[in-house]
Coordinates of C-alpha atoms and ligand atoms in Angstrom, one line a residue:
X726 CA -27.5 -12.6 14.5
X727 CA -29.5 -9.7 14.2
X728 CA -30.0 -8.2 10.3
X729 CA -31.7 -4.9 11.5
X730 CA -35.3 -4.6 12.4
X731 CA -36.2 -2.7 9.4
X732 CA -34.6 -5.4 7.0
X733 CA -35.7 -8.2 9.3
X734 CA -39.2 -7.6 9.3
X735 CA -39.4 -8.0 5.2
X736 CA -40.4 -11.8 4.3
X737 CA -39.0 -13.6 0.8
X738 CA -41.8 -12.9 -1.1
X739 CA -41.9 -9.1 -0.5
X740 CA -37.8 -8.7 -0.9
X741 CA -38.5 -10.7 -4.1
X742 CA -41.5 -8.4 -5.1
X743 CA -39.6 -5.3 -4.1
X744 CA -36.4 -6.5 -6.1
X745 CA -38.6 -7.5 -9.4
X746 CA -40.5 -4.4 -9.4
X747 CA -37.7 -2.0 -8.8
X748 CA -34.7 -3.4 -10.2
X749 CA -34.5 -6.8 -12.3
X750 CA -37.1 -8.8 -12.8
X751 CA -35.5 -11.7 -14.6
X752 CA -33.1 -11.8 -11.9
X753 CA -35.8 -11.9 -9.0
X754 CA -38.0 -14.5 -11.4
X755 CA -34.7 -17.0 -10.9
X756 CA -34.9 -16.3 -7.6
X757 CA -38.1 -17.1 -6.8
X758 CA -37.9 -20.0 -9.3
X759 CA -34.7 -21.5 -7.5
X760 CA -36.8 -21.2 -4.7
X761 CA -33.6 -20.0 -2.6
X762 CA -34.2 -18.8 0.8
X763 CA -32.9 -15.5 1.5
X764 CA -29.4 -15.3 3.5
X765 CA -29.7 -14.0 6.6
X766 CA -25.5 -14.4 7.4
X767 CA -22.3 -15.7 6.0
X768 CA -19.0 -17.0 8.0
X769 CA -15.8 -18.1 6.6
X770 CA -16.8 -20.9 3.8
X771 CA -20.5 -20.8 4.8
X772 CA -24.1 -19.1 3.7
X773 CA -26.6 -19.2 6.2
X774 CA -30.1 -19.0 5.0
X775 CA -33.3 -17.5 7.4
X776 CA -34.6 -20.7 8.0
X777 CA -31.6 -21.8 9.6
X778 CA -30.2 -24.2 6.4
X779 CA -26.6 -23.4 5.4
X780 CA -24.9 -23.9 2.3
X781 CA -21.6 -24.2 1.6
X782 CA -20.3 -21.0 -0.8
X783 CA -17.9 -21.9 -4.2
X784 CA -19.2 -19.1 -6.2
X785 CA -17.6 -16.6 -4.0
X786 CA -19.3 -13.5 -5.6
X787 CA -16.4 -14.6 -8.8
X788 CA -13.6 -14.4 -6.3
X789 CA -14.5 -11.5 -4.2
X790 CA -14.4 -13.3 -0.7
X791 CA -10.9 -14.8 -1.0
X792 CA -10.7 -14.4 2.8
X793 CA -13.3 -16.2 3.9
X794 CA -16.8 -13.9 4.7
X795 CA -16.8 -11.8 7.6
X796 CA -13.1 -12.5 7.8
X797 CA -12.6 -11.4 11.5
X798 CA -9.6 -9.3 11.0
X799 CA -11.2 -7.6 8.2
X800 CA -13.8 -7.1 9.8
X801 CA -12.6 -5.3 13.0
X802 CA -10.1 -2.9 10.7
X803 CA -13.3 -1.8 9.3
X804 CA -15.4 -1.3 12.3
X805 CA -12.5 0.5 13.6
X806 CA -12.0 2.6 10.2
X807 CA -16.0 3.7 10.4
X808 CA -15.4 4.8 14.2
X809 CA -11.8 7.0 14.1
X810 CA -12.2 8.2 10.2
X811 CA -14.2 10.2 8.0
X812 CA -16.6 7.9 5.6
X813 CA -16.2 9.7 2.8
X814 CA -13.1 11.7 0.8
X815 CA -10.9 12.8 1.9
X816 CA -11.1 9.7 4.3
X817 CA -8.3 8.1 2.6
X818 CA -6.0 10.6 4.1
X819 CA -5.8 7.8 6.6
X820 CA -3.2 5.9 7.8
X821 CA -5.0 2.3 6.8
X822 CA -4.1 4.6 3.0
X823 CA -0.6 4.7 4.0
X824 CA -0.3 1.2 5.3
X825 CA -2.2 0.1 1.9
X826 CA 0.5 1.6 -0.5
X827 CA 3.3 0.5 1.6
X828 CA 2.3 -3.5 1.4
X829 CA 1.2 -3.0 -2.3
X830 CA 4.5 -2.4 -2.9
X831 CA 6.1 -5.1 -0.6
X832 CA 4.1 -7.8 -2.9
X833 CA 3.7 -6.4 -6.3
X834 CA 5.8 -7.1 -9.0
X835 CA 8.6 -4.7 -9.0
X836 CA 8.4 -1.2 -10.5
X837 CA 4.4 -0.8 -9.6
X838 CA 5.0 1.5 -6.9
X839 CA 2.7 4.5 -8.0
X840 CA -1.6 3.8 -7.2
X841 CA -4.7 5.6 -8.4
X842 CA -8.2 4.4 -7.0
X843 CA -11.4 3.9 -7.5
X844 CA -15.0 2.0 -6.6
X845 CA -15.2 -0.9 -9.5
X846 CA -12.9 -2.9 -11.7
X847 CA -14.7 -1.4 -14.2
X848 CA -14.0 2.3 -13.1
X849 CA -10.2 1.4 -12.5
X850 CA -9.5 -0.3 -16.3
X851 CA -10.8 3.4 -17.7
X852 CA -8.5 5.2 -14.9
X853 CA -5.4 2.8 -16.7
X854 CA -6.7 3.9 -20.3
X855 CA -6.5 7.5 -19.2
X856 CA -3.3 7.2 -17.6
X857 CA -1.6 4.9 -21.1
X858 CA -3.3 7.7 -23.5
X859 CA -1.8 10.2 -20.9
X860 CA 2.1 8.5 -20.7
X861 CA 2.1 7.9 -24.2
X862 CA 0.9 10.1 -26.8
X863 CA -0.4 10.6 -30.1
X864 CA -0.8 7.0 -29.9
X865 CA -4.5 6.0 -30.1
X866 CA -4.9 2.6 -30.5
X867 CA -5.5 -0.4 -27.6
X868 CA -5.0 -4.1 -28.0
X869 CA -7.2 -6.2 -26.6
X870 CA -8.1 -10.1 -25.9
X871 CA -10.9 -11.5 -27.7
X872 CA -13.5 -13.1 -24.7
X873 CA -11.4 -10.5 -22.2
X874 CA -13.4 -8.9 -19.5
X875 CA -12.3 -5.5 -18.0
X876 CA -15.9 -4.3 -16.8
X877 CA -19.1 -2.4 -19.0
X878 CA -19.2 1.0 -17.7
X879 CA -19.7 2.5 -21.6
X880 CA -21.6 6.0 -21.0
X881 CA -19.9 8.1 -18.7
X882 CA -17.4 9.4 -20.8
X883 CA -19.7 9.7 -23.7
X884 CA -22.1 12.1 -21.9
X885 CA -20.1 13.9 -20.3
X886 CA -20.1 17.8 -21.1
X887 CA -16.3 18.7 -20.7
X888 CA -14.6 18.2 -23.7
X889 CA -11.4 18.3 -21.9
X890 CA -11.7 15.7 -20.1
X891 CA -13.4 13.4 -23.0
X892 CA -12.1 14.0 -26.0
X893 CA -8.4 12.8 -25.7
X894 CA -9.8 9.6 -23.4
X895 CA -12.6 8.1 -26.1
X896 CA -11.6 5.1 -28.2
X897 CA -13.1 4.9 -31.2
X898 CA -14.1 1.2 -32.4
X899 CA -11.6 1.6 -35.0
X900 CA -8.4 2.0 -32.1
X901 CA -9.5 -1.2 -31.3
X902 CA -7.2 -4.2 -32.3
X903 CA -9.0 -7.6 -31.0
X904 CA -6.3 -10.9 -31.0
X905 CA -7.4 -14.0 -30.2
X906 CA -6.7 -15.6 -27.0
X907 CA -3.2 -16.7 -26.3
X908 CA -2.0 -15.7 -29.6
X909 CA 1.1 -13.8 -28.7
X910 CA 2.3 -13.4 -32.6
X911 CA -0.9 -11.6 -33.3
X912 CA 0.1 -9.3 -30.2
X913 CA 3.6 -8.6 -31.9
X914 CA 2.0 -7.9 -35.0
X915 CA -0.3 -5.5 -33.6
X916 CA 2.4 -3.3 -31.8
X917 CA 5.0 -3.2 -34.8
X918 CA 4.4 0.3 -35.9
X919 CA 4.5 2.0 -32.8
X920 CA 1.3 3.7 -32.7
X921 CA -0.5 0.9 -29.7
X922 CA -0.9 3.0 -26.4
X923 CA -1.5 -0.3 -24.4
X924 CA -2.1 -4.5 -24.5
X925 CA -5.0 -5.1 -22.2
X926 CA -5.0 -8.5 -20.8
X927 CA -6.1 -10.7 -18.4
X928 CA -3.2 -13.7 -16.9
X929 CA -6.1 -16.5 -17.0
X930 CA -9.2 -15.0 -19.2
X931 CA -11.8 -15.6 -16.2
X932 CA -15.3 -14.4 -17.9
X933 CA -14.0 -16.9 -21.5
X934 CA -13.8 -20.2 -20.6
X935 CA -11.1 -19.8 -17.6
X936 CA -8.8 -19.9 -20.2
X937 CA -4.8 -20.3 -19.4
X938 CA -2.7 -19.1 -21.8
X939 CA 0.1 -20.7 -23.0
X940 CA 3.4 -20.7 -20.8
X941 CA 5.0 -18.5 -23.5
X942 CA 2.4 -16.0 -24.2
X943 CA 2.4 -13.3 -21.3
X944 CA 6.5 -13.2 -21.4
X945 CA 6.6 -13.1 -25.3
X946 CA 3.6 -10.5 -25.0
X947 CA 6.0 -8.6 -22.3
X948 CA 8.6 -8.6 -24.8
X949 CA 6.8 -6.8 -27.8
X950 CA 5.5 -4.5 -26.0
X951 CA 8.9 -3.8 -24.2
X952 CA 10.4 -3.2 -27.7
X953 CA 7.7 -1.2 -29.2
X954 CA 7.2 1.0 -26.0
X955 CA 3.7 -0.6 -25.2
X956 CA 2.6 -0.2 -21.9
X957 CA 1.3 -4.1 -21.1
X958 CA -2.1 -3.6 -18.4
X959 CA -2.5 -7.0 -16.6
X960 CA -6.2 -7.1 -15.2
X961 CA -5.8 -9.2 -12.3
X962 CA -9.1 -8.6 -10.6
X963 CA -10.2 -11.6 -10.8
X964 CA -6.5 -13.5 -10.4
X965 CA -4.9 -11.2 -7.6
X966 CA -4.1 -11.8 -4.0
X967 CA -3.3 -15.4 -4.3
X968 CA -6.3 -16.6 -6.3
X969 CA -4.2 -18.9 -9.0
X970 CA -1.6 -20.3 -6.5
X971 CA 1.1 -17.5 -7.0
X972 CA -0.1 -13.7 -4.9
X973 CA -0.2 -12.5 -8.5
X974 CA -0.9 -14.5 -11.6
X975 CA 1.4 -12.8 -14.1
X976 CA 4.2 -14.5 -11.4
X977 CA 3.6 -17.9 -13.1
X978 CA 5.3 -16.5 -15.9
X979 CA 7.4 -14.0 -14.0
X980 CA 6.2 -10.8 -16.2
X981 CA 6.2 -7.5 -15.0
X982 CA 3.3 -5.4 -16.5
X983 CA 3.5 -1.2 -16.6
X984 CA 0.0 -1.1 -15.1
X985 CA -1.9 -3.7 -12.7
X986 CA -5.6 -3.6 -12.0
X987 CA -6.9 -5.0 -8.7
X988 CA -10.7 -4.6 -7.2
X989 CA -12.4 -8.1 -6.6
X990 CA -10.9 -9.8 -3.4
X991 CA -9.0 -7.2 -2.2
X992 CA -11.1 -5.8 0.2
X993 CA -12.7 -9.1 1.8
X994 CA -16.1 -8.7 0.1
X995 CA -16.7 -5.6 3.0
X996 CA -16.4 -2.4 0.6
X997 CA -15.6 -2.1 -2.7
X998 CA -12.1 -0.6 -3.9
X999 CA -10.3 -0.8 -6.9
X1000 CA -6.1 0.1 -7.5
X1001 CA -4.3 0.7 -11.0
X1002 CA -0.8 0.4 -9.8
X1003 CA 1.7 1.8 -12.2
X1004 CA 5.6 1.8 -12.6
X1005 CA 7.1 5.7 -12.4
X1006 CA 7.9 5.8 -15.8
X1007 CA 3.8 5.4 -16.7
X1008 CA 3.1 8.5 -14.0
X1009 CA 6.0 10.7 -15.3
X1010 CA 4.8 10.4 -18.6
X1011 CA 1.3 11.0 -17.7
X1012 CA 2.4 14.4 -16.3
X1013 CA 4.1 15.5 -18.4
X1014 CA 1.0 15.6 -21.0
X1015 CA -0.9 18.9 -21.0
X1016 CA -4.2 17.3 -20.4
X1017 CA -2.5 16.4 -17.1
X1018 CA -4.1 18.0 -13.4
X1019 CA -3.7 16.1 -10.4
X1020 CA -6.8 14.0 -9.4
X1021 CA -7.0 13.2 -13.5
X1022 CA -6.2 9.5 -12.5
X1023 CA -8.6 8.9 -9.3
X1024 CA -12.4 8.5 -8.6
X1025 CA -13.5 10.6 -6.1
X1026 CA -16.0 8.2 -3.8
X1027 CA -13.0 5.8 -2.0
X1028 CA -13.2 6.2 2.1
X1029 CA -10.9 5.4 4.6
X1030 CA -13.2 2.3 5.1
X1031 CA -12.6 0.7 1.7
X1032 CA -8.5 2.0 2.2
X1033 CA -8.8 -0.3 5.8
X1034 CA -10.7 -3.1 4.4
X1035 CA -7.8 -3.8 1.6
X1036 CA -5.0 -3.2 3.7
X1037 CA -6.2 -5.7 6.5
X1038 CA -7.1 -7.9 3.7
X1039 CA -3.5 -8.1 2.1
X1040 CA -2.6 -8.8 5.5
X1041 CA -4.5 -11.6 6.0
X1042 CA -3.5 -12.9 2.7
X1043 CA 0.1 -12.8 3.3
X1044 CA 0.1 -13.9 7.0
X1045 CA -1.9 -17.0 6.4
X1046 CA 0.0 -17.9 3.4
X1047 CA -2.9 -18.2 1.5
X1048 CA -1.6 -18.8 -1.9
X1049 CA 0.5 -21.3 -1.2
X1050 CA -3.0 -23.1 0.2
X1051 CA -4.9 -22.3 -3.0
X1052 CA -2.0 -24.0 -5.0
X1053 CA -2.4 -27.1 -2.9
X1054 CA -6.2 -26.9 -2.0
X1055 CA -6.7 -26.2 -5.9
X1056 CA -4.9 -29.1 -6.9
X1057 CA -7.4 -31.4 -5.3
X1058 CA -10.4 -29.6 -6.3
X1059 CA -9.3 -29.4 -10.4
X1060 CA -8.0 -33.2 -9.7
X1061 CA -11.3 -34.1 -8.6
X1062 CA -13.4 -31.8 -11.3
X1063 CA -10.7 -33.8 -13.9
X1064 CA -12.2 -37.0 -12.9
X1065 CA -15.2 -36.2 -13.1
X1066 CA -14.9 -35.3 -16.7
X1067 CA -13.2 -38.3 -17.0
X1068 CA -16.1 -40.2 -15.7
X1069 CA -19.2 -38.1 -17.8
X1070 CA -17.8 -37.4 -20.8
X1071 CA -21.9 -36.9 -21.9
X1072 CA -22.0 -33.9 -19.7
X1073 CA -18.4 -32.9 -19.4
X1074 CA -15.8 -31.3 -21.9
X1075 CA -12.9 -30.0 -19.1
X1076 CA -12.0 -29.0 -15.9
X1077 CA -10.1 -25.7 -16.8
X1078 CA -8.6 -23.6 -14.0
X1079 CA -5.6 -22.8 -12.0
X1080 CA -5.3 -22.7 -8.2
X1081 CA -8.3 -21.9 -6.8
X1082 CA -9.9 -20.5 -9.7
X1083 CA -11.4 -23.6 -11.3
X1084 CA -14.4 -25.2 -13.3
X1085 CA -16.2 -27.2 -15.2
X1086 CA -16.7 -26.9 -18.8
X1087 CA -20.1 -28.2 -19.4
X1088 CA -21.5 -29.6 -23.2
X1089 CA -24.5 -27.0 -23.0
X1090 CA -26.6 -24.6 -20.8
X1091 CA -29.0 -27.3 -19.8
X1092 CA -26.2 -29.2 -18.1
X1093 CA -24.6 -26.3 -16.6
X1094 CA -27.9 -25.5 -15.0
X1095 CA -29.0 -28.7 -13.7
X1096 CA -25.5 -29.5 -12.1
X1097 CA -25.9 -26.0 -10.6
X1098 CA -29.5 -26.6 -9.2
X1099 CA -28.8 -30.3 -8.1
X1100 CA -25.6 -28.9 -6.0
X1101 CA -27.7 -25.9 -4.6
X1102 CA -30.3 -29.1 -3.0
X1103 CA -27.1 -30.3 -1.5
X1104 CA -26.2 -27.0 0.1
X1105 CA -23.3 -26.0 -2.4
X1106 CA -23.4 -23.0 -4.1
X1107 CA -21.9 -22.4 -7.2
X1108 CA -20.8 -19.6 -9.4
X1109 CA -23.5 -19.4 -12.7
X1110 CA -21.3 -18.6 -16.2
X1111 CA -24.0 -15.7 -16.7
X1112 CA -23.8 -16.0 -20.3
X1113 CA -26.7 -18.0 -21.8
X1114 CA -25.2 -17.3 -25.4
X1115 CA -22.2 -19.5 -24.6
X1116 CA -22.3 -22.8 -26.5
X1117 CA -20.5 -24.6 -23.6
X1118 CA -20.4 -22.6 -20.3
X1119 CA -18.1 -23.2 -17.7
X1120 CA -19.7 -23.7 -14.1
X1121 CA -17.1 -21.9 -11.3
X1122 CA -15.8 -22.9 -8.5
X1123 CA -14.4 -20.2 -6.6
X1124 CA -14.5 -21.3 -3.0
X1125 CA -12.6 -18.7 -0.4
X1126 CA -8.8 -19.7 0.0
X1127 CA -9.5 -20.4 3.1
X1128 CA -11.4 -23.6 2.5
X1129 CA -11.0 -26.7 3.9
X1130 CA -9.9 -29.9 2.6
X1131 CA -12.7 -31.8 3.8
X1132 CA -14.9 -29.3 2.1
X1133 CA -13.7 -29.7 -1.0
X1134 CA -14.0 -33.5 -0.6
X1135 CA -17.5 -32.9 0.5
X1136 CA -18.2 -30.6 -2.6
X1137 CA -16.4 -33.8 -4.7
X1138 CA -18.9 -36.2 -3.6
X1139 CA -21.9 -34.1 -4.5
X1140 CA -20.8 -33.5 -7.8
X1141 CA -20.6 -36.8 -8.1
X1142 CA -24.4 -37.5 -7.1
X1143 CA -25.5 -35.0 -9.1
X1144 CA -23.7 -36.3 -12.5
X1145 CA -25.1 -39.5 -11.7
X1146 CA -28.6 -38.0 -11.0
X1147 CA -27.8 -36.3 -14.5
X1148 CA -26.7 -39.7 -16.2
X1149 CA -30.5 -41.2 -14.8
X1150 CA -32.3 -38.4 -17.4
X1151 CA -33.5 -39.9 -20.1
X1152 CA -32.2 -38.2 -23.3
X1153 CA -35.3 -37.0 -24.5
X1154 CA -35.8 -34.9 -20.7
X1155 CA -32.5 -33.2 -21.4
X1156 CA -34.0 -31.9 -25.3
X1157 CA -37.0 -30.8 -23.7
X1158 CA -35.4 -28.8 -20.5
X1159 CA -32.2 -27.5 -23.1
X1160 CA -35.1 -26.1 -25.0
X1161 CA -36.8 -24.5 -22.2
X1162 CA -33.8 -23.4 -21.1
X1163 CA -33.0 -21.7 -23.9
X1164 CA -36.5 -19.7 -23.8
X1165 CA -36.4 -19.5 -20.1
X1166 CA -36.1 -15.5 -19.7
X1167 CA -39.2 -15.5 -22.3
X1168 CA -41.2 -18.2 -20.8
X1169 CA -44.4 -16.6 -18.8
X1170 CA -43.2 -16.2 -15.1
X1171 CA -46.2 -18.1 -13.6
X1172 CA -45.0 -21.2 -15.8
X1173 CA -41.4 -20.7 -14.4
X1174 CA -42.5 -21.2 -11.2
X1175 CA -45.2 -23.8 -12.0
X1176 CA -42.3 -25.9 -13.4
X1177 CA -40.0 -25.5 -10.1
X1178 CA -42.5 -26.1 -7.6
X1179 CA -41.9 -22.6 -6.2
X1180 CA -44.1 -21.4 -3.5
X1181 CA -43.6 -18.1 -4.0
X1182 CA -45.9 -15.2 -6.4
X1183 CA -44.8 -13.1 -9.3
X1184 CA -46.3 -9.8 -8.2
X1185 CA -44.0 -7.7 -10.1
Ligands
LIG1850 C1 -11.0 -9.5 -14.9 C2 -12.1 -8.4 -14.5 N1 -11.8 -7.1 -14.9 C3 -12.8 -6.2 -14.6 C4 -14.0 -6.5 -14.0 C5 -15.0 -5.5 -13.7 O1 -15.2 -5.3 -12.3 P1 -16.5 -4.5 -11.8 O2 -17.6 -5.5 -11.9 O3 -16.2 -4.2 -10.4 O4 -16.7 -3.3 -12.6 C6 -14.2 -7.9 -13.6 C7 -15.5 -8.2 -13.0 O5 -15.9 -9.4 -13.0 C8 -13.2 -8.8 -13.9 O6 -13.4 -10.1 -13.6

């Protein structure tokens, strides 16, 4: 497959140069350390590296290729997209838009029939601030989940010159109310005097443990806001499009939010997109506010390519069934993960997770990292918690729903090697590596590599 001459012609040690001297060093140090050969293409559940080795991919980029990587139908909706339409705005006066917003409204919940867009999940969560602080005012403050995740854009707004469009959009720290994780009392609390624009939240809390709430807390959350006139945001983009079993999470509990967010898988990993979609009564109130002009509500960089890419993606989504198979897939892989807490208790606190969106809860970075690195020898990938401050991180396994059972099966048996190359440690290894661990991004980079028999330089 050809990668472009250009890009083709640079070697692993000058992409890793290029990346540590211009963009992130730690990250290109980890790199090199992991010794991981660069990818040259991807296909369906597969990585393929430039020197031919292949690995199977169950970190899926934290669910963003749901369909598989270069999904064939996505694929050609886009190629066609980039040859009939404009790439940029107004390309998504398209009909790819059109066919978009029509299926959106075929799958989602009912009521969420009005869409804004945007580039990022993170973009999209402050296009649904904007829009609650529009529909209901002179009520300032948010509700939010402790260990939520709804992206870390932070400056825009703070910089920006136009008082208008800053000044009625900004929470202050103090609009803030923080409740902990499935405590749906704390929720009611919160809203009681009716001064709570919104109740962010995500169905399964996927950057905090994978936590699942409580059958009763997204319906009983529904309920206070409902009483209180709260508008209730569900973040599904990590959940959407099928990801725990049900096309959209909050169906497990049958709850119908005012506002959904959804960016992640819903364009097949080809270009990103985000949608807020929002029930009438959310729009209507937005415009009726003074601070109101059309376009306040939408980014302005979304092409008819990213419009194309999402709609062939629901598509595929729907037509293969595909969270019907992440239900039944997903109940082999957490079965599997669940017995292999069972069996290394030392190493293993849970297997939390629904569908497809699944993990291992680990007793401490070391072992996190070690399963990690002993799976990636075997030619699995997994997704990394990213958070070295968590006590007990939880290594993801996001495969695509399109996986096959006897890849999962094949991703059981390595698991199961590597715990029992992790049970042959002694203890005192696993102190000494925990505590390197813990120092790694401080160690000197020439040790790094030292230590990982990498063949590669640090010449950043
Ligand atoms: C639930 C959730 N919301 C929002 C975001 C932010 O998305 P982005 O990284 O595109 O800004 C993420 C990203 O991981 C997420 O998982």
């Amino acid at each position: 497959m050809s990668t472009g001459t250009a890009v083709a012609a640079l070697d692993r040690q000058q992409v890793l140069t290029t990346l540590g001297r211009h963009w992130n060093p730690t990250a290109a140090l980890m790199l090199a350390a992991t010794g991981r050969q660069l990818e040259s293409h991807a296909r369906g559940s597969e990585v393929f590296a430039e020197d031919g080795s292949r690995a199977l991919d169950f970190a899926g980029s934290y669910g963003v290729f749901l369909v598989g990587h270069q999904n064939d139908a996505v694929r050609s909706a886009v190629l066609d997209a980039l040859e009939t339409a404009p790439a940029l705005v107004p390309g998504t006066v398209h009909p790819a838009t059109a066919d978009l917003f029509t299926q959106l409204t075929e799958i989602l919940p009912a009521g969420l029939s009005e869409f804004s867009l945007g580039c990022s999940g993170a973009e999209i969560s402050e296009i649904a601030l904007r829009a609650a602080y529009l529909a209901r005012p002179g009520r300032r403050r948010i509700v939010i989940v402790a260990g939520g995740y709804h992206g870390k854009t932070l400056g825009a707004l703070t910089v920006l010159g136009q008082h208008e469009h800053r000044d009625d959009f900004t929470p202050a720290d103090d609009d803030l109310v923080i409740v902990a994780p499935g405590d749906a009392r704390a929720v009611r609390e919160a809203v009681r005097a009716g001064d709570v624009a919104a109740v962010y939240v995500e169905p399964v809390l996927g950057g905090a443990y994978l936590r699942v709430p409580p059958a009763d807390f997204m319906p009983e959350v529904a309920a206070a806001c409902r009483d209180t006139g709260t508008l209730l945001v569900a973040d599904e983009i990590q959940t959407g499009f099928g990801r725990t079993g049900r096309m959209f999470a909050v169906e497990h509990s049958g709850v119908e939010p005012d506002i959904m967010l959804l960016s992640k898988a819903l364009t097949g990993g080809f270009v990103p997109v985000a949608v807020a979609a929002m029930t009438e009564e959310v729009l209507a109130g937005a415009r009726r506010s003074p601070q109101w002009y059309p376009g306040v509500l939408d980014g302005t960089a979304v092409s008819a390519l990213s419009m194309a890419a999402a709609a062939a993606t629901i598509r595929e989504v729907r037509e293969r069934n595909l969270p019907e198979r992440a239900e039944t897939v997903g109940r082999a892989l957490r079965e599997g993960l669940k017995w292999a807490v069972r069996k290394h208790p030392r190493h293993l606190v849970d297997a939390p997770g629904i569908g497809l969106m699944t993990g291992l809860r680990t007793r401490n970075p070391s072992v996190e990292n070690l399963i990690s690195m002993q799976m990636a020898a075997r030619g699995i990938h997994l997704g990394h918690s990213l958070n070295e401050q968590m006590d007990q991180p939880v290594l993801r396994f996001y495969p695509p729903l399109t996986v096959s059972a006897a890849d999962i099966e094949r991703v059981l048996a390595a698991l199961d090697e590597s715990l029992d190359w992790l049970d042959r440690r002694p203890a005192w290894l696993m102190r000494r590596i925990s505590s390197l661990l813990r120092r790694q991004y401080r160690l000197p980079p020439p040790l790094v590599l030292k230590l990982m028999h990498s063949d590669l330089e640090v010449n950043w």
